[in-house]
C-alpha cells in the first residue's frame, strides 16, 4: 500500500497522485496522433513507437492488480516478429491472458493523448471500482530483443508512478513469467516463483515420468532445438543442468551469430514448411524449433528421400491426447476430454481426432485466450494452435481426483496410471503454451511409448496447405463469423471463396484479419500442394480486389 504521512498518522492514499503520473508520463510522452490496439497477444509494433504504450501498461497493471488484489504480470516481447518490432502484454492473476474488458481499457489508455490521460485512468477506476487503497504488485519480464531492456524500464516507471511494488525478473521466456504470476497468486501452490523453482518443478516431474518409461531405445533421447536466436536458448541452457543425462539436447540458433527469428524459429518453419536456414539435419534426425519468446514449438525431420516432414501443433495435440486418453482409460476415471483447435488446424488432424480417436474437437477463434477459455469447459482440455502454441488444462476436480487416486488406489495398474497423470500435470505449464514444458512432455511421451518421431508422424498425413498474407488499406474491412471460418464482409467475398473451394478436392479456405500484423491472412488446404497453392493464390486475389488491396496484386506461388 502506498502510504502518506499526515499529521503523524498514517493515512491510506485514496486518490490517484496525478501530478506524479503526469511528471513520469512527460518522460514517456505519446507521439500525438499515434494509435495502436491491444491485439491477439497485446500490443505489437516497431519498438521505437512503443515507449508510451509500455509505460502506460505499467500504470494499467497497477490498477488491475489493485482491482483483483493479485499480482499482475507485464511481459515485453514481440514473440516471432522481427528484431526491430517489440510488444507488451499483461498477464492476469492465474497466469492467463488479460480479461477482454481490460484489453479495451489498454487500447484506450495507449491511445489517450497526454492531456486525456487523467480522465482515462479515472474512468477505468470508476468503471471497474478499483479501490486505490489496495496495494499493487507487478512482475515484469522481457525477451532478448535489443529494445526490450529500455522498454521494461519504462514499464517500471509506469508501475512506480502509481506507487505499485514490483519485481523485475529480467530475461525470461513468456511462459516463465506466466508461471511466476500463477505461483504468486496461489501462495506457492503451483510452484516456487523463481526461475529455479520453475526448473525444479518441471525437471522433477519429467524425471518421475521417465522412470516409468520401460524402453529407452539406445538409452538416450536426442533432440536438436533451433531456439530462433531468442530467450529460449538461454533458458534451455540453464535448464539442462536440472535434466537427466539421458536427454541430449543440441541447441542451435542460440543467438551467438544469427538474428532473432530471422530465417529460423517455429513461425518460419511452420509458415515456409521448411527447416531453418543453416540448420544441419541428418536423415531422420529429430529436430524442433522454438519461437522468439519460447511459447511455441514445432518438430520436424527430413526423410531418406530428402522430404521435409513437419509435426506441428496439430500433431502435438494428437500425440498428447492419445497419451492422456489411454492413461485415463487405464485409471478407470470418467473424465471429459476434448481437443480445442482453430480454423488453421489441418483437416486431416481434425478427421483423425474425431474419427479414429473418437475425441471431441472444438474450434475456437485464433489467439490462445480463446482456446484457453474453451478448454476450461472440460476436465481435460488439450488446446493447440497449428503453429505450435498450446498446452493442457486440467479442471480442479479432475486434478484432485487424479492426485487422490495416485495416493490411495489399491489396484497397481490403476495407481501407476494415475501417478503418470499426476506427473504429467506437474510437467505441463497450465497457464499458457510453453515450448520448454511441451518439449519435455513430448519427449517423455515418445520415450514411454518407445516411439520415434517417424512413428509419431505416421499417425496421419497432413493435407497439403498454404498460408499467405495480403496487404489491404484497412484490414477491418474483413469481418468473420463461425470461429473465423466464414467472412461476413466485404460483400461477395465468402461467395467467391465458396465457388473456388467447390472446384477442388478436399479443399477448404478462409481469410481473417491478423491481430498482430497489418495484413489479412489467407489459409487454404487441398488434395495436392499445387491445388492448395493455387487456391490460396485465387483467394488472395479475391481479398485484394474485394477488400481494398494495396500495392502489387498477389503473384502466383512458385
Ligand atoms: P494473428 O496475427 O492474429 O494471425 C498470430 C498467430 C496466432 C497467435 C498470435 C500471437 C497464426 C495464423 N496466427 O496471430 O495463432 O499465436 O500470432 O502470437 O499463426
Ligand atoms: Zn511466442
Coordinates of C-alpha atoms and ligand atoms in Angstrom, one line a residue:
X1 CA 0.0 0.0 0.0
X2 CA 1.2 3.5 -0.8
X3 CA 1.0 5.5 2.4
X4 CA 1.1 9.2 3.1
X5 CA 2.1 10.6 6.5
X6 CA -0.4 13.2 7.5
X7 CA -0.3 14.9 10.9
X8 CA 1.7 12.0 12.4
X9 CA -0.9 9.4 11.4
X10 CA -0.6 7.0 8.5
X11 CA -3.4 7.7 6.1
X12 CA -4.1 5.4 3.1
X13 CA -3.9 7.2 -0.1
X14 CA -7.4 7.5 -1.5
X15 CA -6.9 9.4 -4.7
X16 CA -4.5 8.9 -7.5
X17 CA -1.5 11.1 -7.5
X18 CA -1.9 12.6 -10.9
X19 CA 1.0 15.1 -10.5
X20 CA 3.4 12.2 -10.2
X21 CA 1.8 10.3 -13.1
X22 CA 2.0 13.4 -15.3
X23 CA 5.6 14.0 -14.3
X24 CA 6.6 10.5 -15.2
X25 CA 4.4 10.5 -18.3
X26 CA 6.2 13.5 -19.7
X27 CA 9.3 11.3 -19.8
X28 CA 7.3 8.8 -21.9
X29 CA 5.3 11.2 -24.0
X30 CA 3.0 9.8 -26.6
X31 CA 3.7 11.0 -30.1
X32 CA 0.5 12.8 -30.9
X33 CA -1.9 11.0 -33.3
X34 CA -0.2 7.6 -33.0
X35 CA -2.8 4.9 -32.4
X36 CA -2.5 1.2 -31.6
X37 CA -4.6 -1.7 -30.5
X38 CA -4.3 -4.4 -27.8
X39 CA -4.4 -7.3 -30.4
X40 CA -4.2 -11.1 -30.3
X41 CA -1.3 -11.0 -28.0
X42 CA -1.1 -7.5 -26.6
X43 CA 0.5 -4.5 -28.4
X44 CA 3.0 -5.1 -31.2
X45 CA 4.7 -2.6 -33.4
X46 CA 8.1 -1.1 -34.2
X47 CA 10.0 -0.8 -30.9
X48 CA 10.6 2.9 -31.5
X49 CA 6.9 3.6 -31.2
X50 CA 6.2 1.7 -28.0
X51 CA 7.7 3.7 -25.1
X52 CA 4.5 5.5 -24.1
X53 CA 2.5 2.2 -24.5
X54 CA 4.7 0.2 -22.2
X55 CA 4.8 3.0 -19.6
X56 CA 1.0 3.1 -19.6
X57 CA 0.8 -0.7 -19.4
X58 CA 2.8 -0.3 -16.2
X59 CA 0.1 2.1 -15.0
X60 CA -2.7 -0.3 -16.1
X61 CA -1.1 -3.3 -14.4
X62 CA -1.1 -1.4 -11.1
X63 CA -4.9 -0.7 -11.5
X64 CA -5.6 -4.3 -12.4
X65 CA -3.5 -5.5 -9.5
X66 CA -5.4 -3.3 -7.1
X67 CA -8.8 -4.4 -8.6
X68 CA -8.0 -8.1 -8.4
X69 CA -5.9 -7.8 -5.2
X70 CA -3.4 -10.1 -7.0
X71 CA -0.1 -10.0 -8.7
X72 CA -0.2 -9.0 -12.4
X73 CA 2.5 -9.7 -15.0
X74 CA 3.8 -7.4 -17.7
X75 CA 5.9 -9.1 -20.5
X76 CA 7.9 -7.2 -23.0
X77 CA 8.2 -9.3 -26.2
X78 CA 7.1 -9.5 -29.8
X79 CA 7.4 -13.3 -29.9
X80 CA 8.1 -14.4 -33.5
X81 CA 8.1 -10.8 -35.0
X82 CA 11.4 -9.4 -36.5
X83 CA 14.0 -7.9 -34.2
X84 CA 13.0 -4.3 -34.9
X85 CA 9.5 -4.9 -33.5
X86 CA 8.6 -5.2 -29.9
X87 CA 5.4 -5.6 -27.9
X88 CA 3.8 -5.8 -24.5
X89 CA 1.1 -7.8 -22.8
X90 CA -0.4 -8.1 -19.4
X91 CA -0.9 -11.4 -17.5
X92 CA -3.9 -11.9 -15.3
X93 CA -3.9 -13.4 -11.8
X94 CA -3.9 -17.1 -12.7
X95 CA -1.3 -16.7 -15.3
X96 CA -3.9 -16.4 -18.1
X97 CA -4.3 -13.7 -20.7
X98 CA -5.8 -10.3 -19.8
X99 CA -9.6 -10.2 -19.5
X100 CA -11.3 -8.8 -22.6
X101 CA -12.8 -5.7 -20.9
X102 CA -9.3 -4.7 -19.8
X103 CA -8.0 -5.2 -23.3
X104 CA -10.3 -2.4 -24.2
X105 CA -9.0 -0.2 -21.4
X106 CA -5.5 -1.0 -22.5
X107 CA -6.3 0.3 -26.0
X108 CA -8.0 3.5 -24.7
X109 CA -5.1 4.2 -22.4
X110 CA -2.4 3.6 -25.0
X111 CA -4.2 5.9 -27.4
X112 CA -5.1 8.7 -25.0
X113 CA -3.3 12.0 -25.8
X114 CA -1.3 13.4 -22.9
X115 CA -3.9 15.8 -21.6
X116 CA -6.6 13.0 -21.6
X117 CA -4.5 10.5 -19.5
X118 CA -6.0 11.6 -16.2
X119 CA -9.6 11.2 -17.4
X120 CA -9.0 7.8 -19.0
X121 CA -7.3 6.5 -15.8
X122 CA -10.1 7.8 -13.6
X123 CA -12.7 6.3 -15.9
X124 CA -11.1 2.9 -15.6
X125 CA -11.0 3.2 -11.9
X126 CA -14.6 4.2 -11.8
X127 CA -16.0 1.5 -14.2
X128 CA -14.0 -1.3 -12.5
X129 CA -14.5 0.0 -9.0
X130 CA -10.7 0.0 -8.4
X131 CA -10.0 0.5 -4.7
X132 CA -6.9 2.7 -4.8
X133 CA -6.3 1.9 -1.1
X134 CA -5.3 -1.6 -2.1
X135 CA -1.7 -2.3 -2.6
X136 CA -0.4 -3.4 -6.0
X137 CA 2.3 -5.9 -7.1
X138 CA 3.5 -6.3 -10.6
X139 CA 6.1 -8.7 -12.0
X140 CA 8.0 -7.8 -15.2
X141 CA 9.8 -9.9 -17.7
X142 CA 11.4 -9.4 -21.1
X143 CA 12.9 -11.2 -24.1
X144 CA 16.3 -10.8 -25.7
X145 CA 15.5 -8.0 -28.2
X146 CA 17.9 -5.1 -28.1
X147 CA 15.0 -2.8 -27.3
X148 CA 13.5 -4.8 -24.5
X149 CA 15.7 -3.6 -21.6
X150 CA 14.8 0.0 -22.1
X151 CA 11.1 -0.7 -22.7
X152 CA 10.9 -2.8 -19.5
X153 CA 12.5 0.2 -17.7
X154 CA 9.6 2.2 -18.9
X155 CA 7.1 -0.4 -17.5
X156 CA 8.9 0.0 -14.2
X157 CA 8.4 3.8 -14.4
X158 CA 4.7 3.2 -15.0
X159 CA 4.3 0.9 -12.0
X160 CA 6.3 3.3 -9.8
X161 CA 4.3 6.3 -10.9
X162 CA 1.2 4.8 -9.4
X163 CA 3.1 3.6 -6.3
X164 CA 3.0 -0.1 -7.2
X165 CA 5.5 -2.6 -5.9
X166 CA 7.3 -4.7 -8.4
X167 CA 9.7 -7.5 -9.1
X168 CA 11.7 -7.4 -12.3
X169 CA 12.5 -11.0 -13.4
X170 CA 14.7 -9.6 -16.3
X171 CA 15.3 -12.1 -19.1
X172 CA 12.6 -14.8 -19.0
X173 CA 10.6 -16.7 -21.5
X174 CA 6.9 -15.6 -21.8
X175 CA 5.6 -18.8 -20.2
X176 CA 8.1 -18.4 -17.3
X177 CA 6.5 -15.1 -16.4
X178 CA 3.0 -16.6 -16.7
X179 CA 4.2 -19.3 -14.3
X180 CA 5.6 -16.7 -11.8
X181 CA 2.2 -14.9 -11.8
X182 CA 0.3 -18.1 -11.1
X183 CA 2.8 -19.2 -8.3
X184 CA 2.5 -15.8 -6.6
X185 CA -1.3 -15.8 -6.6
X186 CA -1.7 -19.4 -5.4
X187 CA 0.6 -19.0 -2.3
X188 CA 3.2 -21.1 -4.0
X189 CA 0.8 -24.0 -4.5
X190 CA 1.6 -24.0 -8.2
X191 CA 5.3 -23.9 -7.6
X192 CA 8.0 -21.6 -6.3
X193 CA 8.0 -18.2 -8.0
X194 CA 11.6 -18.2 -9.1
X195 CA 13.3 -19.4 -12.3
X196 CA 15.0 -22.1 -10.3
X197 CA 11.6 -23.1 -8.9
X198 CA 10.3 -23.5 -12.5
X199 CA 13.3 -25.7 -13.5
X200 CA 12.9 -27.8 -10.4
X201 CA 9.2 -28.3 -10.8
X202 CA 9.4 -29.3 -14.4
X203 CA 12.6 -31.5 -14.1
X204 CA 11.2 -33.3 -11.1
X205 CA 8.0 -34.2 -13.0
X206 CA 10.0 -35.1 -16.1
X207 CA 12.3 -37.5 -14.3
X208 CA 9.4 -39.1 -12.5
X209 CA 7.7 -39.7 -15.8
X210 CA 10.9 -41.0 -17.4
X211 CA 11.3 -43.5 -14.6
X212 CA 8.2 -45.1 -15.8
X213 CA 9.5 -45.4 -19.3
X214 CA 10.1 -49.1 -19.9
X215 CA 12.1 -48.8 -23.1
X216 CA 14.7 -46.3 -23.9
X217 CA 15.8 -47.1 -27.4
X218 CA 19.6 -46.7 -27.2
X219 CA 19.5 -45.3 -23.7
X220 CA 19.4 -41.7 -24.9
X221 CA 16.9 -39.3 -26.2
X222 CA 18.4 -36.9 -28.7
X223 CA 16.9 -33.7 -29.9
X224 CA 18.1 -30.7 -31.9
X225 CA 16.5 -27.5 -30.9
X226 CA 16.5 -24.3 -33.0
X227 CA 16.0 -21.6 -30.5
X228 CA 15.2 -18.8 -33.0
X229 CA 18.2 -16.9 -31.6
X230 CA 16.0 -15.9 -28.7
X231 CA 15.4 -16.2 -25.0
X232 CA 14.7 -20.0 -25.3
X233 CA 18.4 -20.7 -25.9
X234 CA 19.4 -19.0 -22.7
X235 CA 16.7 -20.7 -20.6
X236 CA 17.1 -24.1 -22.1
X237 CA 20.8 -24.0 -21.4
X238 CA 20.1 -23.1 -17.8
X239 CA 17.5 -25.9 -17.5
X240 CA 19.9 -28.5 -18.9
X241 CA 21.7 -28.6 -15.5
X242 CA 18.4 -29.9 -14.0
X243 CA 17.7 -32.6 -16.6
X244 CA 18.9 -36.2 -16.6
X245 CA 21.8 -37.1 -18.8
X246 CA 19.7 -39.5 -20.9
X247 CA 18.1 -36.4 -22.6
X248 CA 20.6 -35.0 -25.0
X249 CA 19.7 -31.6 -26.3
X250 CA 21.7 -29.8 -29.0
X251 CA 20.9 -26.1 -29.1
X252 CA 21.1 -24.4 -32.4
X253 CA 20.4 -20.7 -33.3
X254 CA 21.4 -19.7 -29.7
X255 CA 21.8 -16.1 -30.6
X256 CA 25.6 -16.2 -30.8
X257 CA 25.6 -15.5 -34.5
X258 CA 22.2 -15.1 -36.2
X259 CA 19.4 -12.5 -35.8
X260 CA 16.3 -13.2 -33.8
X261 CA 13.6 -15.0 -35.7
X262 CA 15.5 -14.4 -39.0
X263 CA 15.2 -17.4 -41.3
X264 CA 14.6 -19.7 -38.2
X265 CA 12.3 -20.3 -35.4
X266 CA 8.9 -22.1 -35.1
X267 CA 7.0 -19.5 -37.2
X268 CA 9.4 -19.5 -40.1
X269 CA 9.4 -23.4 -40.2
X270 CA 5.6 -23.6 -40.0
X271 CA 4.8 -20.9 -42.5
X272 CA 7.5 -21.8 -45.0
X273 CA 7.2 -25.5 -44.4
X274 CA 11.0 -25.9 -44.5
X275 CA 13.8 -26.2 -41.9
X276 CA 15.6 -23.2 -40.6
X277 CA 18.3 -22.0 -42.9
X278 CA 21.8 -23.3 -41.9
X279 CA 20.4 -26.0 -39.6
X280 CA 22.3 -29.2 -40.2
X281 CA 19.9 -32.1 -40.4
X282 CA 20.8 -35.7 -40.8
X283 CA 18.4 -38.1 -42.4
X284 CA 15.5 -38.9 -39.9
X285 CA 17.1 -36.7 -37.2
X286 CA 14.6 -35.4 -34.7
X287 CA 14.6 -31.6 -34.7
X288 CA 12.5 -28.9 -33.2
X289 CA 12.1 -25.1 -33.3
X290 CA 11.0 -22.6 -30.6
X291 CA 9.8 -19.1 -31.4
X292 CA 11.4 -15.9 -30.2
X293 CA 9.8 -15.9 -26.7
X294 CA 9.7 -19.7 -26.3
X295 CA 5.9 -20.2 -26.1
X296 CA 5.7 -22.2 -29.3
X297 CA 7.3 -25.4 -30.5
X298 CA 7.2 -27.5 -33.7
X299 CA 9.0 -30.7 -34.6
X300 CA 10.4 -31.9 -37.9
X301 CA 12.7 -34.2 -39.8
X302 CA 14.0 -34.9 -43.3
X303 CA 13.3 -38.5 -44.6
X304 CA 15.7 -40.6 -46.6
X305 CA 14.3 -39.2 -49.8
X306 CA 15.1 -35.7 -48.6
X307 CA 11.4 -34.9 -48.0
X308 CA 10.7 -32.5 -45.2
X309 CA 8.1 -33.6 -42.5
X310 CA 6.6 -31.1 -40.2
X311 CA 5.0 -32.1 -36.9
X312 CA 3.1 -29.0 -36.0
X313 CA 0.7 -28.0 -33.1
X314 CA -2.0 -30.3 -34.5
X315 CA 0.3 -33.3 -34.4
X316 CA 1.5 -32.4 -30.9
X317 CA -2.2 -32.2 -29.7
X318 CA -2.8 -35.6 -31.3
X319 CA 0.2 -37.1 -29.5
X320 CA -0.7 -35.6 -26.2
X321 CA -4.4 -36.5 -26.4
X322 CA -3.6 -40.1 -27.4
X323 CA -1.4 -40.4 -24.4
X324 CA -3.8 -38.8 -22.0
X325 CA -6.8 -40.7 -23.3
X326 CA -5.0 -44.1 -22.9
X327 CA -4.0 -43.2 -19.3
X328 CA -7.5 -42.1 -18.4
X329 CA -8.9 -45.4 -19.6
X330 CA -6.3 -47.2 -17.5
X331 CA -7.2 -45.3 -14.4
X332 CA -10.9 -46.1 -14.9
X333 CA -11.7 -42.4 -14.3
X334 CA -14.6 -41.0 -16.3
X335 CA -13.4 -37.5 -17.1
X336 CA -14.4 -35.4 -20.1
X337 CA -11.5 -34.8 -22.6
X338 CA -11.5 -32.6 -25.7
X339 CA -9.1 -31.1 -28.1
X340 CA -9.5 -27.4 -29.0
X341 CA -8.2 -26.2 -32.3
X342 CA -8.5 -23.2 -34.6
X343 CA -9.5 -22.9 -38.2
X344 CA -5.8 -23.3 -39.1
X345 CA -5.8 -26.9 -37.8
X346 CA -5.1 -29.2 -40.7
X347 CA -8.3 -31.0 -41.8
X348 CA -6.5 -34.4 -41.5
X349 CA -5.8 -33.8 -37.8
X350 CA -9.5 -33.0 -37.1
X351 CA -10.6 -36.0 -39.0
X352 CA -8.1 -38.3 -37.2
X353 CA -9.1 -37.0 -33.7
X354 CA -12.8 -37.3 -34.4
X355 CA -13.0 -40.4 -36.5
X356 CA -10.1 -42.6 -35.3
X357 CA -9.5 -41.4 -31.8
X358 CA -13.1 -40.6 -31.1
X359 CA -12.1 -37.5 -29.2
X360 CA -14.4 -34.5 -29.4
X361 CA -12.9 -31.5 -31.2
X362 CA -14.0 -27.9 -30.8
X363 CA -13.0 -24.9 -33.0
X364 CA -12.1 -21.6 -31.4
X365 CA -11.1 -18.2 -32.7
X366 CA -7.3 -17.6 -33.3
X367 CA -5.4 -16.5 -30.2
X368 CA -4.7 -18.7 -27.2
X369 CA -7.1 -16.8 -25.0
X370 CA -10.0 -18.2 -27.0
X371 CA -8.6 -21.7 -26.9
X372 CA -7.8 -21.5 -23.3
X373 CA -11.3 -20.3 -22.5
X374 CA -12.9 -23.3 -24.4
X375 CA -10.5 -25.8 -22.9
X376 CA -11.7 -24.8 -19.4
X377 CA -15.1 -26.4 -20.2
X378 CA -13.6 -29.9 -19.9
X379 CA -12.0 -31.9 -17.2
X380 CA -9.0 -32.3 -19.6
X381 CA -8.8 -29.7 -22.3
X382 CA -6.0 -30.0 -24.8
X383 CA -5.5 -26.9 -26.9
X384 CA -3.0 -26.2 -29.6
X385 CA -2.8 -23.7 -32.4
X386 CA -1.4 -25.3 -35.6
X387 CA 1.7 -23.0 -35.2
X388 CA 2.7 -24.9 -32.1
X389 CA 1.3 -22.8 -29.3
X390 CA -0.6 -24.9 -26.8
X391 CA -1.0 -26.7 -23.5
X392 CA -3.3 -28.9 -21.5
X393 CA -5.7 -27.7 -18.8
X394 CA -7.0 -29.9 -16.0
X395 CA -10.0 -28.9 -14.1
X396 CA -9.6 -28.6 -10.3
X397 CA -11.9 -31.5 -9.8
X398 CA -10.0 -33.7 -12.3
X399 CA -6.7 -32.8 -10.7
X400 CA -8.0 -33.6 -7.2
X401 CA -9.4 -37.0 -8.4
X402 CA -6.1 -37.9 -10.1
X403 CA -3.9 -36.9 -7.2
X404 CA -6.2 -38.8 -4.7
X405 CA -6.1 -41.9 -6.9
X406 CA -2.3 -41.7 -7.2
X407 CA -2.0 -41.8 -3.4
X408 CA -4.8 -44.2 -2.5
X409 CA -5.6 -46.6 -5.3
X410 CA -5.2 -50.3 -4.4
X411 CA -5.1 -51.6 -7.9
X412 CA -1.4 -51.4 -9.0
X413 CA -2.2 -50.8 -12.7
X414 CA -4.7 -48.0 -12.0
X415 CA -2.4 -46.4 -9.4
X416 CA 0.6 -46.4 -11.8
X417 CA -1.6 -44.7 -14.5
X418 CA -2.8 -42.1 -12.0
X419 CA 0.7 -41.4 -10.9
X420 CA 1.7 -40.9 -14.5
X421 CA -1.1 -38.5 -15.0
X422 CA -0.1 -36.7 -11.8
X423 CA 3.5 -36.3 -13.1
X424 CA 2.1 -35.1 -16.5
X425 CA 0.0 -32.4 -14.7
X426 CA 3.2 -31.2 -12.9
X427 CA 5.2 -31.2 -16.1
X428 CA 2.7 -29.1 -18.0
X429 CA 2.6 -25.3 -17.8
X430 CA -1.1 -24.9 -17.5
X431 CA -1.0 -21.1 -17.6
X432 CA -0.1 -20.9 -21.3
X433 CA 1.7 -22.7 -24.1
X434 CA 5.3 -23.3 -23.2
X435 CA 8.0 -24.6 -25.6
X436 CA 10.2 -26.0 -22.8
X437 CA 7.4 -27.7 -21.0
X438 CA 5.9 -29.0 -24.2
X439 CA 9.3 -30.3 -25.3
X440 CA 9.8 -32.3 -22.1
X441 CA 6.2 -33.7 -22.3
X442 CA 6.6 -34.7 -25.9
X443 CA 10.0 -36.4 -25.2
X444 CA 8.6 -38.2 -22.2
X445 CA 5.6 -39.5 -24.2
X446 CA 7.8 -40.7 -27.1
X447 CA 10.1 -42.4 -24.6
X448 CA 7.1 -44.0 -22.7
X449 CA 5.6 -45.2 -26.0
X450 CA 9.0 -46.2 -27.4
X451 CA 8.1 -44.2 -30.5
X452 CA 10.4 -42.5 -33.0
X453 CA 9.5 -39.1 -34.5
X454 CA 8.6 -41.1 -37.7
X455 CA 6.2 -43.3 -35.8
X456 CA 4.5 -40.3 -34.3
X457 CA 4.4 -38.6 -37.7
X458 CA 2.7 -41.7 -39.2
X459 CA -0.5 -41.2 -37.1
X460 CA -2.0 -39.3 -40.0
X461 CA -0.8 -37.4 -43.1
X462 CA -1.4 -33.7 -43.3
X463 CA -3.4 -32.3 -46.2
X464 CA -1.1 -30.0 -48.3
X465 CA -1.8 -26.4 -47.3
X466 CA -0.6 -22.8 -47.8
X467 CA -0.8 -19.7 -45.7
X468 CA -0.4 -16.2 -47.4
X469 CA -0.7 -12.6 -46.4
X470 CA -2.5 -9.8 -48.3
X471 CA -1.9 -6.1 -47.7
X472 CA -5.1 -4.1 -47.7
X473 CA -5.8 -0.4 -46.8
X474 CA -7.8 -1.3 -43.7
X475 CA -7.9 -4.9 -42.6
X476 CA -11.1 -4.2 -40.6
X477 CA -12.9 -4.4 -44.0
X478 CA -12.9 -8.2 -43.3
X479 CA -15.3 -9.3 -40.6
X480 CA -15.7 -13.0 -39.8
X481 CA -18.1 -15.4 -38.0
X482 CA -18.2 -19.2 -37.2
X483 CA -14.8 -19.2 -35.4
X484 CA -13.4 -17.2 -38.3
X485 CA -14.2 -19.8 -40.9
X486 CA -16.7 -17.6 -42.8
X487 CA -16.2 -14.0 -44.0
X488 CA -19.3 -11.7 -43.4
X489 CA -17.8 -8.7 -45.1
X490 CA -16.9 -7.4 -47.6
X491 CA -19.9 -8.5 -49.6
X492 CA -19.3 -11.2 -52.1
X493 CA -16.0 -12.4 -50.7
X494 CA -17.4 -15.6 -49.0
X495 CA -19.4 -16.5 -52.1
X496 CA -16.2 -16.2 -54.1
X497 CA -14.3 -18.4 -51.7
X498 CA -17.1 -21.0 -51.7
X499 CA -17.0 -21.1 -55.5
X500 CA -13.2 -21.6 -55.6
X501 CA -13.3 -24.3 -52.9
X502 CA -16.0 -26.2 -54.7
X503 CA -13.8 -26.8 -57.7
X504 CA -11.1 -28.7 -55.7
X505 CA -11.0 -32.0 -53.9
X506 CA -10.7 -32.0 -50.0
X507 CA -10.5 -28.2 -50.2
X508 CA -11.0 -25.6 -47.5
X509 CA -10.1 -22.0 -47.3
X510 CA -10.7 -19.0 -45.2
X511 CA -9.5 -15.4 -44.6
X512 CA -9.2 -13.3 -41.4
X513 CA -7.5 -10.0 -40.4
X514 CA -4.4 -10.6 -38.4
X515 CA -4.3 -9.4 -34.8
X516 CA -0.6 -9.0 -34.7
X517 CA 0.3 -7.6 -38.2
X518 CA -1.3 -5.2 -40.5
X519 CA -2.3 -7.8 -43.0
X520 CA -5.1 -10.2 -44.0
X521 CA -4.2 -13.8 -43.6
X522 CA -5.3 -16.4 -46.2
X523 CA -5.3 -20.2 -45.5
X524 CA -6.0 -22.9 -48.0
X525 CA -5.7 -26.7 -48.0
X526 CA -6.4 -29.2 -50.7
X527 CA -5.6 -32.7 -52.0
X528 CA -2.3 -31.6 -53.6
X529 CA 0.2 -28.9 -52.9
X530 CA -0.3 -27.4 -56.3
X531 CA -4.1 -27.2 -55.7
X532 CA -3.5 -25.7 -52.2
X533 CA -1.1 -23.1 -53.6
X534 CA -3.5 -22.2 -56.5
X535 CA -6.4 -22.0 -54.1
X536 CA -4.5 -19.8 -51.7
X537 CA -3.5 -17.6 -54.6
X538 CA -7.0 -17.3 -56.0
X539 CA -8.4 -16.4 -52.6
X540 CA -5.7 -13.8 -52.1
X541 CA -6.7 -12.2 -55.4
X542 CA -10.3 -12.1 -54.2
X543 CA -9.3 -10.4 -51.0
X544 CA -7.1 -8.0 -52.9
X545 CA -9.9 -7.0 -55.2
X546 CA -12.9 -7.1 -52.8
X547 CA -11.3 -5.9 -49.6
X548 CA -9.2 -2.9 -50.8
X549 CA -5.8 -4.4 -51.6
X550 CA -2.8 -2.1 -51.7
X551 CA 0.5 -2.4 -53.5
X552 CA 1.1 -5.0 -56.2
X553 CA -1.5 -7.7 -57.0
X554 CA -0.6 -11.0 -55.3
X555 CA 1.5 -13.2 -57.6
X556 CA 1.1 -16.9 -58.1
X557 CA 3.2 -19.1 -55.8
X558 CA 6.4 -20.7 -57.1
Ligands
LIG1 P1 -2.5 -13.3 -35.9 O1 -1.5 -12.3 -36.4 O2 -3.8 -12.7 -35.3 O3 -2.8 -14.3 -37.0 C1 -0.7 -14.8 -34.8 C2 -0.9 -16.3 -34.9 C3 -1.8 -16.7 -33.7 C4 -1.2 -16.3 -32.4 C5 -0.7 -14.8 -32.4 C6 0.1 -14.4 -31.2 C7 -1.3 -17.7 -36.8 C8 -2.1 -17.9 -38.1 N1 -1.7 -16.6 -36.1 O4 -1.9 -14.1 -34.7 O5 -2.1 -18.0 -33.7 O6 -0.2 -17.2 -32.0 O7 0.1 -14.6 -33.6 O8 1.4 -14.8 -31.2 O9 -0.4 -18.4 -36.6
LIG2 ZN1 5.6 -16.6 -29.0

